[in-house]
């Protein structure tokens, strides 16, 4: 854990209220998102019990399975969910735009919208993945036929769950993770996994501290768990009703029990539905970070790619990734994590502060500048004879010795396209010893040479604003050296998943007949 | 091990109630928080922790869903059905057992008697017959084993023990969580592995008593769980060596649990009995003070398994223990015993001890950076 987060946690605990970890929002929020709260039957691999889903806070749709062990009813549930999700996905396939990507560059199309599924917690993501796994390989003909929408649902859910492994993707997100990325509470991450308690810290009801509200929210009688696991005590009630449903004499009695089951399940889901939308509201209130749009553009491109894959061959994802695919996926995952972390730092001074603390960034004030500086081109003492290189210089004053050494290349979040090199660092004296952190002295000066980022100019004067002004506060970091060239051609070249080109997979009869009991 | 004096102290602490039985799960829970003396003593004394926690105002919120229970039983019945036919067929695929019929002795009851002691005796008798070279193809279903835990006899029940396969016997654990495309939930698998380790230790002792070499019990066991979304069983051999060491260590510690009671004042008691009028013989205050006198080692992971966790959490919070905010915070505050000290070091109201100087400086820098870069309350 970073020390900054620890400080935030300590303060939150002392104050009884959450502390911000970011100054901006680092995830996209689609308009509207598709909120999905699944409940699973305890003890089963992936037996849906109920779900509340939809795109409108005022109109939740409740899906229930009155006989959770009945296979046909499970597929009926999948069909109903497909009836909600697939139209939403289709709506996103309206307008498209052209963009340039690839090596060599070519024109491509991508939709201007993409689906976004929001679930309460990490368990919701795992359930989505399993539901995808248990439906995508089904056949729509033959003895075990299911409705055509069922395997399509499975493919989309699997696709979304695959994206969820990538930190920069906003396709399938859990509310607890999202809120936890933006706020530190005064409790542990174990306790933060409880949506109601986490939100209580961030947004306590009037007259209560977050700490008090969080304790109350932990009581399942007050706040049902956000799923997919249900409260065991509730399960007792439900189990009696399910038995009654199975043994009900006559259609009317059965229908009445069915309604009672539905009402019970609604009480378990409705509070979480409200929390989800409250969370969305809180996150929307934060301004988006600078790279959010760019990452969402990648999500849209990937969505476009997968949609056309389904239009063409439509083959489902295999049971397991092939070895090559898995290795490639892992490499891309590492790459995506590093890029996401550095983009977050570039977009958010509070995140960059972590790198200042760890010595990968520093901040100072411009005290001098040489905007028209030109140096001799070419090394090795040869005289180029041509015009020199345009290399302006700024001098930065810092309190502490900059943690990055002379000769290192750095970037600044304020001018990400401008490469900079630290030429010299001077101790301005006054610190009591040769101590490297030199605390109470007069500070330090760093001469920083700039190259590029002058609006294409190769000689002075540079366009106004392209060279830092005196008095400007600047942050320089060793992070993000590849972010500056940000078009991410590799990912855009990937047809439909971060994992690499599709591996054709023909579901076998065994897949299609797989029991779901 | 012979009963010793200190166990009398444990029994006195518990009062007249009959001791809570030791289960494999209880023993493995101790390995989850090895530093905790509180749980070790309460378990060694056989105290009903759930009732104790309720009495002192922190009713535990654990429970088992009837759905999970039904499912677990149904799956186990299925594996055991028809003379463990499914188990025998898994042994063929997983352990390359030749296709000969194995006989099964179901030890769930002995001539209609399901008392643990009776079942344990029958289990031991069968093991002796195996030792003598009879019954070489006998699979034991639900054998009952005994294990001496802190001077008390724990009855333990693995789901099955295979016959001799390539010179070894394998413990079998049947669980109802699924293995999907060959992958089961890691946390639940880990718990099954720990319980299997407890069972293997008990089996080895039983083997020793029966005159069989203890090493004949393999340090791998067969985990059986449902395959994918079906009810069909799937089996895998899993390694136990690491867990065996961890469990052995905890059992050794439990043997010394009586020593851990030394911190307790003479009048301490966990007696949950009620008098004839139905009111507790010890009031909440007395019980609370006795629990509080036992050294705890709370961490948020306690919340997932320990009946005392909500009590211990409150105590840790009152004491400002950094660990209650998670291991990340604890590791970030080396040599700082309280969150209040940490906050004091940050705002300069507490002078750092010499060994805290470095971390205090870092904390102050971090706090200053947070303030400068826009951190603050939500
Ligand atoms: S909750 Fe308390 S008694 Fe239980 S293991 Fe944790 S510290 Fe020990």
Tab-separated table of N, CA, C and O in Angstrom, chain B residues 259-323:
chain	number	residue	atom	x	y	z
B	259	UNK	N	-0.690	-22.936	29.142
B	259	UNK	CA	0.282	-21.908	29.537
B	259	UNK	C	-0.229	-20.515	29.189
B	259	UNK	O	0.072	-19.542	29.865
B	260	UNK	N	-0.977	-20.456	28.101
B	260	UNK	CA	-1.460	-19.152	27.651
B	260	UNK	C	-2.470	-18.565	28.627
B	260	UNK	O	-2.780	-17.385	28.579
B	261	UNK	N	-2.995	-19.401	29.510
B	261	UNK	CA	-3.960	-18.888	30.483
B	261	UNK	C	-3.274	-18.158	31.622
B	261	UNK	O	-3.934	-17.593	32.487
B	262	UNK	N	-1.937	-18.185	31.609
B	262	UNK	CA	-1.222	-17.557	32.720
B	262	UNK	C	-1.506	-16.068	32.855
B	262	UNK	O	-1.435	-15.516	33.944
B	263	UNK	N	-1.820	-15.423	31.745
B	263	UNK	CA	-2.113	-13.983	31.828
B	263	UNK	C	-3.445	-13.717	32.527
B	263	UNK	O	-3.756	-12.584	32.844
B	264	UNK	N	-4.228	-14.757	32.708
B	264	UNK	CA	-5.571	-14.556	33.252
B	264	UNK	C	-5.541	-14.355	34.762
B	264	UNK	O	-4.830	-15.059	35.473
B	265	UNK	N	-6.304	-13.411	35.258
B	265	UNK	CA	-6.422	-13.269	36.717
B	265	UNK	C	-7.123	-14.489	37.307
B	265	UNK	O	-7.817	-15.226	36.603
B	266	UNK	N	-6.928	-14.683	38.583
B	266	UNK	CA	-7.432	-15.886	39.236
B	266	UNK	C	-8.948	-16.030	39.112
B	266	UNK	O	-9.476	-17.138	39.024
B	267	UNK	N	-9.670	-14.900	39.086
B	267	UNK	CA	-11.127	-15.007	39.073
B	267	UNK	C	-11.711	-15.032	37.653
B	267	UNK	O	-12.915	-14.912	37.467
B	268	UNK	N	-10.833	-15.163	36.659
B	268	UNK	CA	-11.332	-15.180	35.284
B	268	UNK	C	-12.239	-16.382	35.064
B	268	UNK	O	-12.055	-17.433	35.665
B	269	UNK	N	-13.206	-16.189	34.178
B	269	UNK	CA	-14.112	-17.302	33.895
B	269	UNK	C	-14.837	-17.098	32.563
B	269	UNK	O	-15.155	-15.978	32.187
B	270	UNK	N	-15.046	-18.209	31.890
B	270	UNK	CA	-15.846	-18.178	30.662
B	270	UNK	C	-17.092	-19.042	30.860
B	270	UNK	O	-17.612	-19.633	29.930
B	271	UNK	N	-17.522	-19.105	32.088
B	271	UNK	CA	-18.661	-19.942	32.429
B	271	UNK	C	-19.942	-19.318	31.881
B	271	UNK	O	-20.329	-18.225	32.276
B	272	UNK	N	-20.587	-20.032	30.964
B	272	UNK	CA	-21.774	-19.487	30.317
B	272	UNK	C	-23.058	-20.093	30.894
B	272	UNK	O	-24.139	-19.920	30.343
B	273	UNK	N	-22.903	-20.813	31.988
B	273	UNK	CA	-24.067	-21.489	32.555
B	273	UNK	C	-25.086	-20.478	33.096
B	273	UNK	O	-24.764	-19.314	33.341
B	274	UNK	N	-26.301	-20.960	33.250
B	274	UNK	CA	-27.348	-20.119	33.834
B	274	UNK	C	-27.809	-20.775	35.126
B	274	UNK	O	-27.759	-21.992	35.268
B	275	UNK	N	-28.234	-19.956	36.038
B	275	UNK	CA	-28.732	-20.535	37.293
B	275	UNK	C	-30.177	-21.011	37.110
B	275	UNK	O	-30.744	-20.880	36.036
B	276	UNK	N	-30.758	-21.519	38.187
B	276	UNK	CA	-32.084	-22.130	38.053
B	276	UNK	C	-33.126	-21.101	37.604
B	276	UNK	O	-34.127	-21.444	36.983
B	277	UNK	N	-32.873	-19.844	37.892
B	277	UNK	CA	-33.815	-18.802	37.481
B	277	UNK	C	-33.581	-18.371	36.034
B	277	UNK	O	-34.252	-17.473	35.533
B	278	UNK	N	-32.591	-18.970	35.397
B	278	UNK	CA	-32.351	-18.671	33.981
B	278	UNK	C	-31.483	-17.449	33.749
B	278	UNK	O	-31.352	-16.985	32.622
B	279	UNK	N	-30.872	-16.913	34.801
B	279	UNK	CA	-29.965	-15.787	34.527
B	279	UNK	C	-28.527	-16.297	34.605
B	279	UNK	O	-28.210	-17.196	35.391
B	280	UNK	N	-27.661	-15.708	33.797
B	280	UNK	CA	-26.275	-16.177	33.698
B	280	UNK	C	-25.557	-16.091	35.040
B	280	UNK	O	-25.740	-15.115	35.776
B	281	UNK	N	-24.743	-17.092	35.338
B	281	UNK	CA	-24.006	-17.053	36.603
B	281	UNK	C	-22.888	-16.014	36.559
B	281	UNK	O	-22.473	-15.514	37.589
B	282	UNK	N	-22.411	-15.738	35.356
B	282	UNK	CA	-21.409	-14.675	35.215
B	282	UNK	C	-22.019	-13.582	34.361
B	282	UNK	O	-22.539	-13.856	33.284
B	283	UNK	N	-21.930	-12.347	34.821
B	283	UNK	CA	-22.541	-11.310	34.005
B	283	UNK	C	-21.604	-10.896	32.872
B	283	UNK	O	-20.434	-11.286	32.826
B	284	UNK	N	-22.138	-10.110	31.959
B	284	UNK	CA	-21.399	-9.733	30.760
B	284	UNK	C	-20.078	-9.055	31.104
B	284	UNK	O	-19.061	-9.299	30.464
B	285	UNK	N	-20.105	-8.231	32.136
B	285	UNK	CA	-18.900	-7.516	32.532
B	285	UNK	C	-17.773	-8.459	32.920
B	285	UNK	O	-16.622	-8.288	32.515
B	286	UNK	N	-18.118	-9.484	33.696
B	286	UNK	CA	-17.106	-10.449	34.134
B	286	UNK	C	-16.538	-11.213	32.939
B	286	UNK	O	-15.325	-11.423	32.835
B	287	UNK	N	-17.459	-11.646	32.080
B	287	UNK	CA	-17.011	-12.396	30.906
B	287	UNK	C	-16.117	-11.529	30.027
B	287	UNK	O	-15.052	-11.949	29.569
B	288	UNK	N	-16.567	-10.299	29.820
B	288	UNK	CA	-15.832	-9.356	28.989
B	288	UNK	C	-14.418	-9.163	29.536
B	288	UNK	O	-13.425	-9.229	28.790
B	289	UNK	N	-14.311	-8.961	30.842
B	289	UNK	CA	-13.000	-8.745	31.444
B	289	UNK	C	-12.104	-9.970	31.251
B	289	UNK	O	-10.906	-9.846	30.973
B	290	UNK	N	-12.704	-11.162	31.353
B	290	UNK	CA	-11.904	-12.383	31.196
B	290	UNK	C	-11.425	-12.530	29.758
B	290	UNK	O	-10.263	-12.871	29.512
B	291	UNK	N	-12.311	-12.267	28.792
B	291	UNK	CA	-11.907	-12.346	27.382
B	291	UNK	C	-10.810	-11.328	27.123
B	291	UNK	O	-9.791	-11.622	26.488
B	292	UNK	N	-11.025	-10.119	27.648
B	292	UNK	CA	-10.068	-9.045	27.417
B	292	UNK	C	-8.686	-9.355	27.978
B	292	UNK	O	-7.683	-8.824	27.491
B	293	UNK	N	-8.638	-10.217	29.002
B	293	UNK	CA	-7.342	-10.543	29.604
B	293	UNK	C	-6.544	-11.529	28.763
B	293	UNK	O	-5.372	-11.773	29.022
B	294	UNK	N	-7.189	-12.111	27.745
B	294	UNK	CA	-6.454	-13.010	26.844
B	294	UNK	C	-5.900	-12.212	25.680
B	294	UNK	O	-6.608	-11.415	25.065
B	295	UNK	N	-4.671	-12.471	25.373
B	295	UNK	CA	-3.981	-11.765	24.294
B	295	UNK	C	-4.619	-12.112	22.929
B	295	UNK	O	-4.726	-13.290	22.586
B	296	UNK	N	-5.029	-11.095	22.184
B	296	UNK	CA	-5.591	-11.345	20.849
B	296	UNK	C	-4.617	-10.838	19.796
B	296	UNK	O	-3.626	-10.189	20.124
B	297	UNK	N	-4.883	-11.151	18.558
B	297	UNK	CA	-4.063	-10.631	17.454
B	297	UNK	C	-4.999	-10.368	16.290
B	297	UNK	O	-4.936	-11.006	15.246
B	298	UNK	N	-5.891	-9.397	16.490
B	298	UNK	CA	-6.931	-9.157	15.493
B	298	UNK	C	-6.369	-8.661	14.164
B	298	UNK	O	-5.466	-7.827	14.126
B	299	UNK	N	-6.893	-9.195	13.099
B	299	UNK	CA	-6.678	-8.596	11.772
B	299	UNK	C	-7.996	-8.744	11.018
B	299	UNK	O	-8.808	-9.611	11.363
B	300	UNK	N	-8.223	-7.917	9.995
B	300	UNK	CA	-9.536	-7.953	9.333
B	300	UNK	C	-9.909	-9.336	8.792
B	300	UNK	O	-11.089	-9.632	8.637
B	301	UNK	N	-8.910	-10.185	8.538
B	301	UNK	CA	-9.260	-11.504	8.016
B	301	UNK	C	-10.016	-12.330	9.066
B	301	UNK	O	-10.721	-13.277	8.723
B	302	UNK	N	-9.890	-11.962	10.355
B	302	UNK	CA	-10.644	-12.648	11.408
B	302	UNK	C	-12.150	-12.598	11.118
B	302	UNK	O	-12.888	-13.510	11.480
B	303	UNK	N	-12.595	-11.513	10.486
B	303	UNK	CA	-14.024	-11.326	10.259
B	303	UNK	C	-14.634	-12.471	9.461
B	303	UNK	O	-15.823	-12.734	9.548
B	304	UNK	N	-13.803	-13.161	8.688
B	304	UNK	CA	-14.361	-14.197	7.828
B	304	UNK	C	-14.482	-15.538	8.537
B	304	UNK	O	-15.133	-16.437	8.028
B	305	UNK	N	-13.853	-15.719	9.692
B	305	UNK	CA	-13.921	-17.061	10.264
B	305	UNK	C	-14.129	-17.128	11.777
B	305	UNK	O	-14.483	-18.178	12.289
B	306	UNK	N	-13.886	-16.058	12.504
B	306	UNK	CA	-13.877	-16.214	13.957
B	306	UNK	C	-15.108	-15.591	14.617
B	306	UNK	O	-15.451	-14.436	14.359
B	307	UNK	N	-15.723	-16.377	15.496
B	307	UNK	CA	-16.935	-15.933	16.189
B	307	UNK	C	-16.676	-14.706	17.056
B	307	UNK	O	-17.589	-13.946	17.348
B	308	UNK	N	-15.443	-14.516	17.477
B	308	UNK	CA	-15.125	-13.406	18.370
B	308	UNK	C	-14.788	-12.129	17.611
B	308	UNK	O	-14.482	-11.100	18.218
B	309	UNK	N	-14.811	-12.186	16.283
B	309	UNK	CA	-14.161	-11.123	15.507
B	309	UNK	C	-14.752	-9.730	15.737
B	309	UNK	O	-14.018	-8.754	15.766
B	310	UNK	N	-16.068	-9.643	15.915
B	310	UNK	CA	-16.615	-8.295	16.071
B	310	UNK	C	-16.216	-7.696	17.420
B	310	UNK	O	-16.001	-6.492	17.546
B	311	UNK	N	-16.079	-8.554	18.410
B	311	UNK	CA	-15.578	-8.096	19.713
B	311	UNK	C	-14.127	-7.633	19.559
B	311	UNK	O	-13.758	-6.535	19.982
B	312	UNK	N	-13.321	-8.478	18.944
B	312	UNK	CA	-11.892	-8.158	18.820
B	312	UNK	C	-11.679	-6.913	17.959
B	312	UNK	O	-10.765	-6.140	18.196
B	313	UNK	N	-12.549	-6.738	16.961
B	313	UNK	CA	-12.421	-5.556	16.110
B	313	UNK	C	-12.641	-4.286	16.932
B	313	UNK	O	-11.890	-3.316	16.819
B	314	UNK	N	-13.700	-4.325	17.753
B	314	UNK	CA	-14.005	-3.160	18.582
B	314	UNK	C	-12.842	-2.860	19.523
B	314	UNK	O	-12.427	-1.716	19.676
B	315	UNK	N	-12.302	-3.919	20.101
B	315	UNK	CA	-11.185	-3.758	21.026
B	315	UNK	C	-9.975	-3.148	20.311
B	315	UNK	O	-9.336	-2.230	20.815
B	316	UNK	N	-9.693	-3.662	19.104
B	316	UNK	CA	-8.549	-3.165	18.342
B	316	UNK	C	-8.758	-1.706	17.943
B	316	UNK	O	-7.825	-0.907	17.912
B	317	UNK	N	-9.997	-1.370	17.662
B	317	UNK	CA	-10.282	0.008	17.268
B	317	UNK	C	-10.094	0.939	18.460
B	317	UNK	O	-9.471	1.997	18.335
B	318	UNK	N	-10.612	0.539	19.594
B	318	UNK	CA	-10.460	1.359	20.794
B	318	UNK	C	-8.985	1.551	21.126
B	318	UNK	O	-8.559	2.630	21.511
B	319	UNK	N	-8.204	0.494	20.938
B	319	UNK	CA	-6.789	0.579	21.254
B	319	UNK	C	-5.998	1.271	20.135
B	319	UNK	O	-4.808	1.504	20.273
B	320	UNK	N	-6.665	1.586	19.026
B	320	UNK	CA	-5.977	2.235	17.911
B	320	UNK	C	-4.941	1.352	17.254
B	320	UNK	O	-3.922	1.836	16.752
B	321	UNK	N	-5.185	0.046	17.237
B	321	UNK	CA	-4.205	-0.855	16.615
B	321	UNK	C	-4.166	-0.672	15.099
B	321	UNK	O	-5.189	-0.806	14.443
B	322	UNK	N	-2.984	-0.397	14.557
B	322	UNK	CA	-2.902	-0.204	13.105
B	322	UNK	C	-3.375	-1.432	12.320
B	322	UNK	O	-3.962	-1.288	11.253
B	323	UNK	N	-3.170	-2.642	12.857
B	323	UNK	CA	-3.493	-3.853	12.097
B	323	UNK	C	-4.976	-3.949	11.767
B	323	UNK	O	-5.354	-4.621	10.819
